Short mmCIF file of C-alpha atoms in Angstrom, two decimals:
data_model
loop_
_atom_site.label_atom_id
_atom_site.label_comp_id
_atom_site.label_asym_id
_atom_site.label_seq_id
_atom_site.Cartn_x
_atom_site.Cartn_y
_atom_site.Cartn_z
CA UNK A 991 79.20 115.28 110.26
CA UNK A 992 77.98 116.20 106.76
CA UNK A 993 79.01 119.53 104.81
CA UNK A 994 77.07 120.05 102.16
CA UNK A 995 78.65 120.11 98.74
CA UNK A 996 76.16 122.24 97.07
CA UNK A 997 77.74 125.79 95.21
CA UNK A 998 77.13 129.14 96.95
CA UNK A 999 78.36 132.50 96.55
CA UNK A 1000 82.57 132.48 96.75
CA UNK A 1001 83.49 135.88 99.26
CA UNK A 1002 87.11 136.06 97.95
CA UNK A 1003 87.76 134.49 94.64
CA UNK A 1004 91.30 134.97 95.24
CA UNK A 1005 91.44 132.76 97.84
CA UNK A 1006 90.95 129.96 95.89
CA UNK A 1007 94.44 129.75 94.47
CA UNK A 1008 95.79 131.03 97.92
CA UNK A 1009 94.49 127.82 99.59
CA UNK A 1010 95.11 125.22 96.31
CA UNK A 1011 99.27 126.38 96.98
CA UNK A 1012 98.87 125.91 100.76
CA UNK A 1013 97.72 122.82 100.62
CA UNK A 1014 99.27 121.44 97.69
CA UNK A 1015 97.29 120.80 95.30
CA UNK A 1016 96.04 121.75 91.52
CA UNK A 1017 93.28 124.13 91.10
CA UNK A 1018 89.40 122.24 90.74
CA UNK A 1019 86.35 123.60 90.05
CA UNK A 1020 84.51 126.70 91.71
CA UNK A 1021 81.13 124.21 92.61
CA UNK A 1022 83.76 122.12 94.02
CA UNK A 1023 85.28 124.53 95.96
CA UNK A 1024 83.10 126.61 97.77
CA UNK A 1025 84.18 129.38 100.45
CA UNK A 1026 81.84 131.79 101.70
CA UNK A 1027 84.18 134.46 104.11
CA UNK A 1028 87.56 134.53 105.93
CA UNK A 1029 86.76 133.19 108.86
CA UNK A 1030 85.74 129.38 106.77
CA UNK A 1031 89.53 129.79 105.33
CA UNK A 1032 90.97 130.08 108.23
CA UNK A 1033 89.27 126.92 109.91
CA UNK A 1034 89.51 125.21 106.83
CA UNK A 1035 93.15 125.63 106.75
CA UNK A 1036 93.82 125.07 110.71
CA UNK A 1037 91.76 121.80 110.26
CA UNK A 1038 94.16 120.43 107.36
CA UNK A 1039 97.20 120.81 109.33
CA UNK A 1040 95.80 119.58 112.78
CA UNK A 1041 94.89 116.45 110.25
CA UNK A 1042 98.14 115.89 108.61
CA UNK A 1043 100.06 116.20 112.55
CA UNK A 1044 96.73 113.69 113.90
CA UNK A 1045 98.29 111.11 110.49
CA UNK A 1046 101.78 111.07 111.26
CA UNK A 1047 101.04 110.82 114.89
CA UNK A 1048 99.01 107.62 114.12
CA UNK A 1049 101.60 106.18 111.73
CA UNK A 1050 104.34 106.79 114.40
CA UNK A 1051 102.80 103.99 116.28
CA UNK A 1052 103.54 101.65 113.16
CA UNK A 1053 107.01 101.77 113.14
CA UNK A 1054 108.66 99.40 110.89
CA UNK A 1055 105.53 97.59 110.43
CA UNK A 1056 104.96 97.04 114.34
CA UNK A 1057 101.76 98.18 115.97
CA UNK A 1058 103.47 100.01 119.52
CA UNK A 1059 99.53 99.38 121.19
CA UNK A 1060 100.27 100.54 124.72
CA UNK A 1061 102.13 104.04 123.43
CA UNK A 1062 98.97 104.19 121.19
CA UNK A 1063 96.61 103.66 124.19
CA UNK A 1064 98.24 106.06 126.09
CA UNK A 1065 97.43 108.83 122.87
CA UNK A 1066 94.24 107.46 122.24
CA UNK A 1067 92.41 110.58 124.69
CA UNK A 1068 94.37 113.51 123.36
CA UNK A 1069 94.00 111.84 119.68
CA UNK A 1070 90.14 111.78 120.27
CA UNK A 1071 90.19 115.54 121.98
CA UNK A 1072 91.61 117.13 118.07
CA UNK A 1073 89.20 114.97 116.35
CA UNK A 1074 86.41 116.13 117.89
CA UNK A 1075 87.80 120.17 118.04
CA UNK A 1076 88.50 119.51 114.20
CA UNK A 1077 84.87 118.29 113.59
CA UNK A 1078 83.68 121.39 115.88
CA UNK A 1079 85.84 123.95 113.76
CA UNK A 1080 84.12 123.06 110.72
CA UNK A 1081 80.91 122.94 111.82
CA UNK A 1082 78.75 125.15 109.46
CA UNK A 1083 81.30 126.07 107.57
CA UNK A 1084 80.85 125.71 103.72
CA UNK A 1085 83.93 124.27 103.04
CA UNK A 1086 86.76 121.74 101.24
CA UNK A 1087 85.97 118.73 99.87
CA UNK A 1088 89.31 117.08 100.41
CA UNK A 1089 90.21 118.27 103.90
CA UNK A 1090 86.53 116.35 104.69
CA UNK A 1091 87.72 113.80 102.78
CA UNK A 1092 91.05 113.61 105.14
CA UNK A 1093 89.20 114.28 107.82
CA UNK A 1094 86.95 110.94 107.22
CA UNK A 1095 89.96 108.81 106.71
CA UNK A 1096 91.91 109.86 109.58
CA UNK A 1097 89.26 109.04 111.88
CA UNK A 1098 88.45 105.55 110.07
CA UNK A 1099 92.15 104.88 110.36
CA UNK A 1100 91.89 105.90 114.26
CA UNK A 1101 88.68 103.82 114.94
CA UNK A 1102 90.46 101.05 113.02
CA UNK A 1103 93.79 101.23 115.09
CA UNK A 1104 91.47 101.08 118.48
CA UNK A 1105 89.59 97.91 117.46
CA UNK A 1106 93.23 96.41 116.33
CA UNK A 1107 94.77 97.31 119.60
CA UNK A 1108 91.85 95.80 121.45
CA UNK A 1109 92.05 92.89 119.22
CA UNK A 1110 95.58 92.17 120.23
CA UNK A 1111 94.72 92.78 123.64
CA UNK A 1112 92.67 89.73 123.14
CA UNK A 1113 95.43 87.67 121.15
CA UNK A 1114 98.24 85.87 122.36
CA UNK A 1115 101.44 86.38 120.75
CA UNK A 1116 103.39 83.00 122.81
CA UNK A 1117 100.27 81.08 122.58
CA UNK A 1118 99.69 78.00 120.58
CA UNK A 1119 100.40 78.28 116.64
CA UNK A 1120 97.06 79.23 115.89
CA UNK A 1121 96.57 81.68 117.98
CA UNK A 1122 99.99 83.29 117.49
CA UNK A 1123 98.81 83.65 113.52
CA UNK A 1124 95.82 85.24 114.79
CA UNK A 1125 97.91 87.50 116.64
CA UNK A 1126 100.34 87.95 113.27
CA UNK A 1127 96.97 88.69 110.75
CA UNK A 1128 95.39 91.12 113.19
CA UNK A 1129 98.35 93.33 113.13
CA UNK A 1130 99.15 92.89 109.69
CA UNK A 1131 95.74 94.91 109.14
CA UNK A 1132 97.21 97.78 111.37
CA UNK A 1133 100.30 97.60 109.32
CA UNK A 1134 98.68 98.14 106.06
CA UNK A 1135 97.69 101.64 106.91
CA UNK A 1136 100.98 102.63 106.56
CA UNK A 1137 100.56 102.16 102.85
CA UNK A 1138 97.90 105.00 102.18
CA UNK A 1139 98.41 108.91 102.53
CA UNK A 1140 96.76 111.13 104.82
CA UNK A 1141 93.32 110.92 102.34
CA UNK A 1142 92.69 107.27 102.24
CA UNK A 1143 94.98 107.02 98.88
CA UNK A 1144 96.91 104.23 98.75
CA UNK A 1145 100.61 106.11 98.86
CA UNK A 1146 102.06 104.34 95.44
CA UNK A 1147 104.76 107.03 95.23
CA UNK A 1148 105.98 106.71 99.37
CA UNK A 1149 109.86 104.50 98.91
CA UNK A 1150 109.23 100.45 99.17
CA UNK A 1151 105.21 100.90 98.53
CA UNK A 1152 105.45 98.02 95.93
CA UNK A 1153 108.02 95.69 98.07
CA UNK A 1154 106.00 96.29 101.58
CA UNK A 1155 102.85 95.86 99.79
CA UNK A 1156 104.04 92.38 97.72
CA UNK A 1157 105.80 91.31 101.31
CA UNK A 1158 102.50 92.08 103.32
CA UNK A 1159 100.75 89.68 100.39
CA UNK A 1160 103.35 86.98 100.70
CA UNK A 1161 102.83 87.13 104.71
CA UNK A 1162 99.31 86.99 105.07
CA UNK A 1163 99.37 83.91 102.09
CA UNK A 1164 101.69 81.78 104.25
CA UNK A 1165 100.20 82.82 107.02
CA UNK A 1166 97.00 81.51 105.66
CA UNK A 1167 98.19 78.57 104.65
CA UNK A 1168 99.24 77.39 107.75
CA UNK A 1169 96.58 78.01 109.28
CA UNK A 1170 94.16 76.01 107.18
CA UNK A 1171 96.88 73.06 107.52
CA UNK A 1172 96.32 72.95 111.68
CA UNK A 1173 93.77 69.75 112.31
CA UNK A 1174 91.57 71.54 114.88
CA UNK A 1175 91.12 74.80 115.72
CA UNK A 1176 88.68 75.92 118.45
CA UNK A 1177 85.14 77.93 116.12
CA UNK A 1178 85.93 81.54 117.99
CA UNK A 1179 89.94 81.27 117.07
CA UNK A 1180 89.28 80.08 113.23
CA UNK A 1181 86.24 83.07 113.22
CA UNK A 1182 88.72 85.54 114.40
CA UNK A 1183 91.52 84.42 112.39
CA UNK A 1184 89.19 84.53 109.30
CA UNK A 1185 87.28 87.91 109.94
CA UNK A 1186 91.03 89.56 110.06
CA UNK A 1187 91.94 87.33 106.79
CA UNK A 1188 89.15 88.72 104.97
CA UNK A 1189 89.66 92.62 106.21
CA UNK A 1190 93.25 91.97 105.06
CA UNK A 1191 91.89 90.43 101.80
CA UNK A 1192 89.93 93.60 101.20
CA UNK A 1193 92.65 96.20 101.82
CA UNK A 1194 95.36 94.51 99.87
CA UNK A 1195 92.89 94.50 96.63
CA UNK A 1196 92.43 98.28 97.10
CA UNK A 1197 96.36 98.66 97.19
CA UNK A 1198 96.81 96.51 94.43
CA UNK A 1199 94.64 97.77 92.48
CA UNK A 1200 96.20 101.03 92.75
CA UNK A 1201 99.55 100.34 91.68
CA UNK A 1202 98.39 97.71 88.97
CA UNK A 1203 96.18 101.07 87.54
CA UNK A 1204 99.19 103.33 88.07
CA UNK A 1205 101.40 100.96 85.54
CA UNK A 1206 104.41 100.51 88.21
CA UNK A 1207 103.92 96.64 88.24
CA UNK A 1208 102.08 93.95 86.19
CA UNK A 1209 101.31 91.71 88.89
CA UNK A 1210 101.94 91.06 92.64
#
């Protein structure tokens, strides 16, 4: 679903400011902002809360760095049911850039969670050594969302970002390492193993990146 961006005619000024303190954040431009009447508020500001409950939801099945696939499973229906009432809410309306924004992530980081607990499904945890590290990698990607905010930011200010993120790095580099060191390894294990390797690869650079920007560390 697209909303357009493009400036129109704001019904309340005021509630400009109203919303910016509701949802917590600084005041931006009007052609940024853009809300026509009462009733676009009101969904706008229904559809940012449903979205921050629908995050913490999701990251409850991540506790402590575990992926808990068969409690997610069971959610996956209702989880699926708010996403698409959400994206029906704000049909039409003329509205927020960043709830949109949240809304994009927290349905990337749901797809994302179904294709990791279907990947595990797949994997066996007890099986032989390489396919037990295919089993570790694929949930390490699960257990990297954890490390962003409900906007698809990674979360540099959340307690332990810099030591779970460095840890993750130090995991998936052993992990890695041992995998390249097993003689033979059947084509569809090393292609799974390296498909998650790479997704991992690609996240961790994004979450480096930020806190390497941000000044907290010099390297990882």
């Amino acid at each position: 679903m697209k909303i357009s961006k493009h400036s129109y005619p704001i019904y309340h000024f005021q509630l400009q400011n109203e919303i910016h303190v509701c949802l917590g954040i600084p005041n931006i431009d009007e052609d940024i902002f853009m809300i026509r009447d009462v009733k676009s508020w009101d969904n706008i500001l229904r559809a940012n809360v449903l979205l921050e409950d629908i995050f913490l939801r999701l990251q409850s099945f991540l506790p402590d760095g575990r992926f808990e696939t068969d409690d997610f499973e069971s959610a996956v229906l209702k989880v699926n049911d708010h996403l698409v009432a959400i994206h029906d809410s704000l049909e039409g309306t003329v509205g927020y850039f960043e709830v949109l924004e949240k809304l994009e992530f927290v349905e990337q980081m749901f797809n994302d969670m179904i294709e990791t607990a279907t990947n595990l499904k797949d994997s066996d945890f007890l099986g032989s050594p390489a396919e037990h590290l295919v089993y570790c990698v694929t949930e390490l990607n699960a257990r990297l969302l954890t490390l962003f905010n409900s906007r698809g930011i990674p979360n540099i200010r959340m307690n332990g970002y810099s030591h779970k993120l460095s840890r993750f790095g130090v995991l998936k580099d052993i992990w890695e390492k041992e995998f390249k060191s097993f003689p033979e390894i059947p084509l569809k294990l090393r292609m799974k193993f390296m498909n998650n390797i790479f997704k991992a690869n690609k996240t961790l650079k994004v979450l480096q990146s930020h806190l390497l920007k941000n000044g907290r560390i010099n390297a990882i």
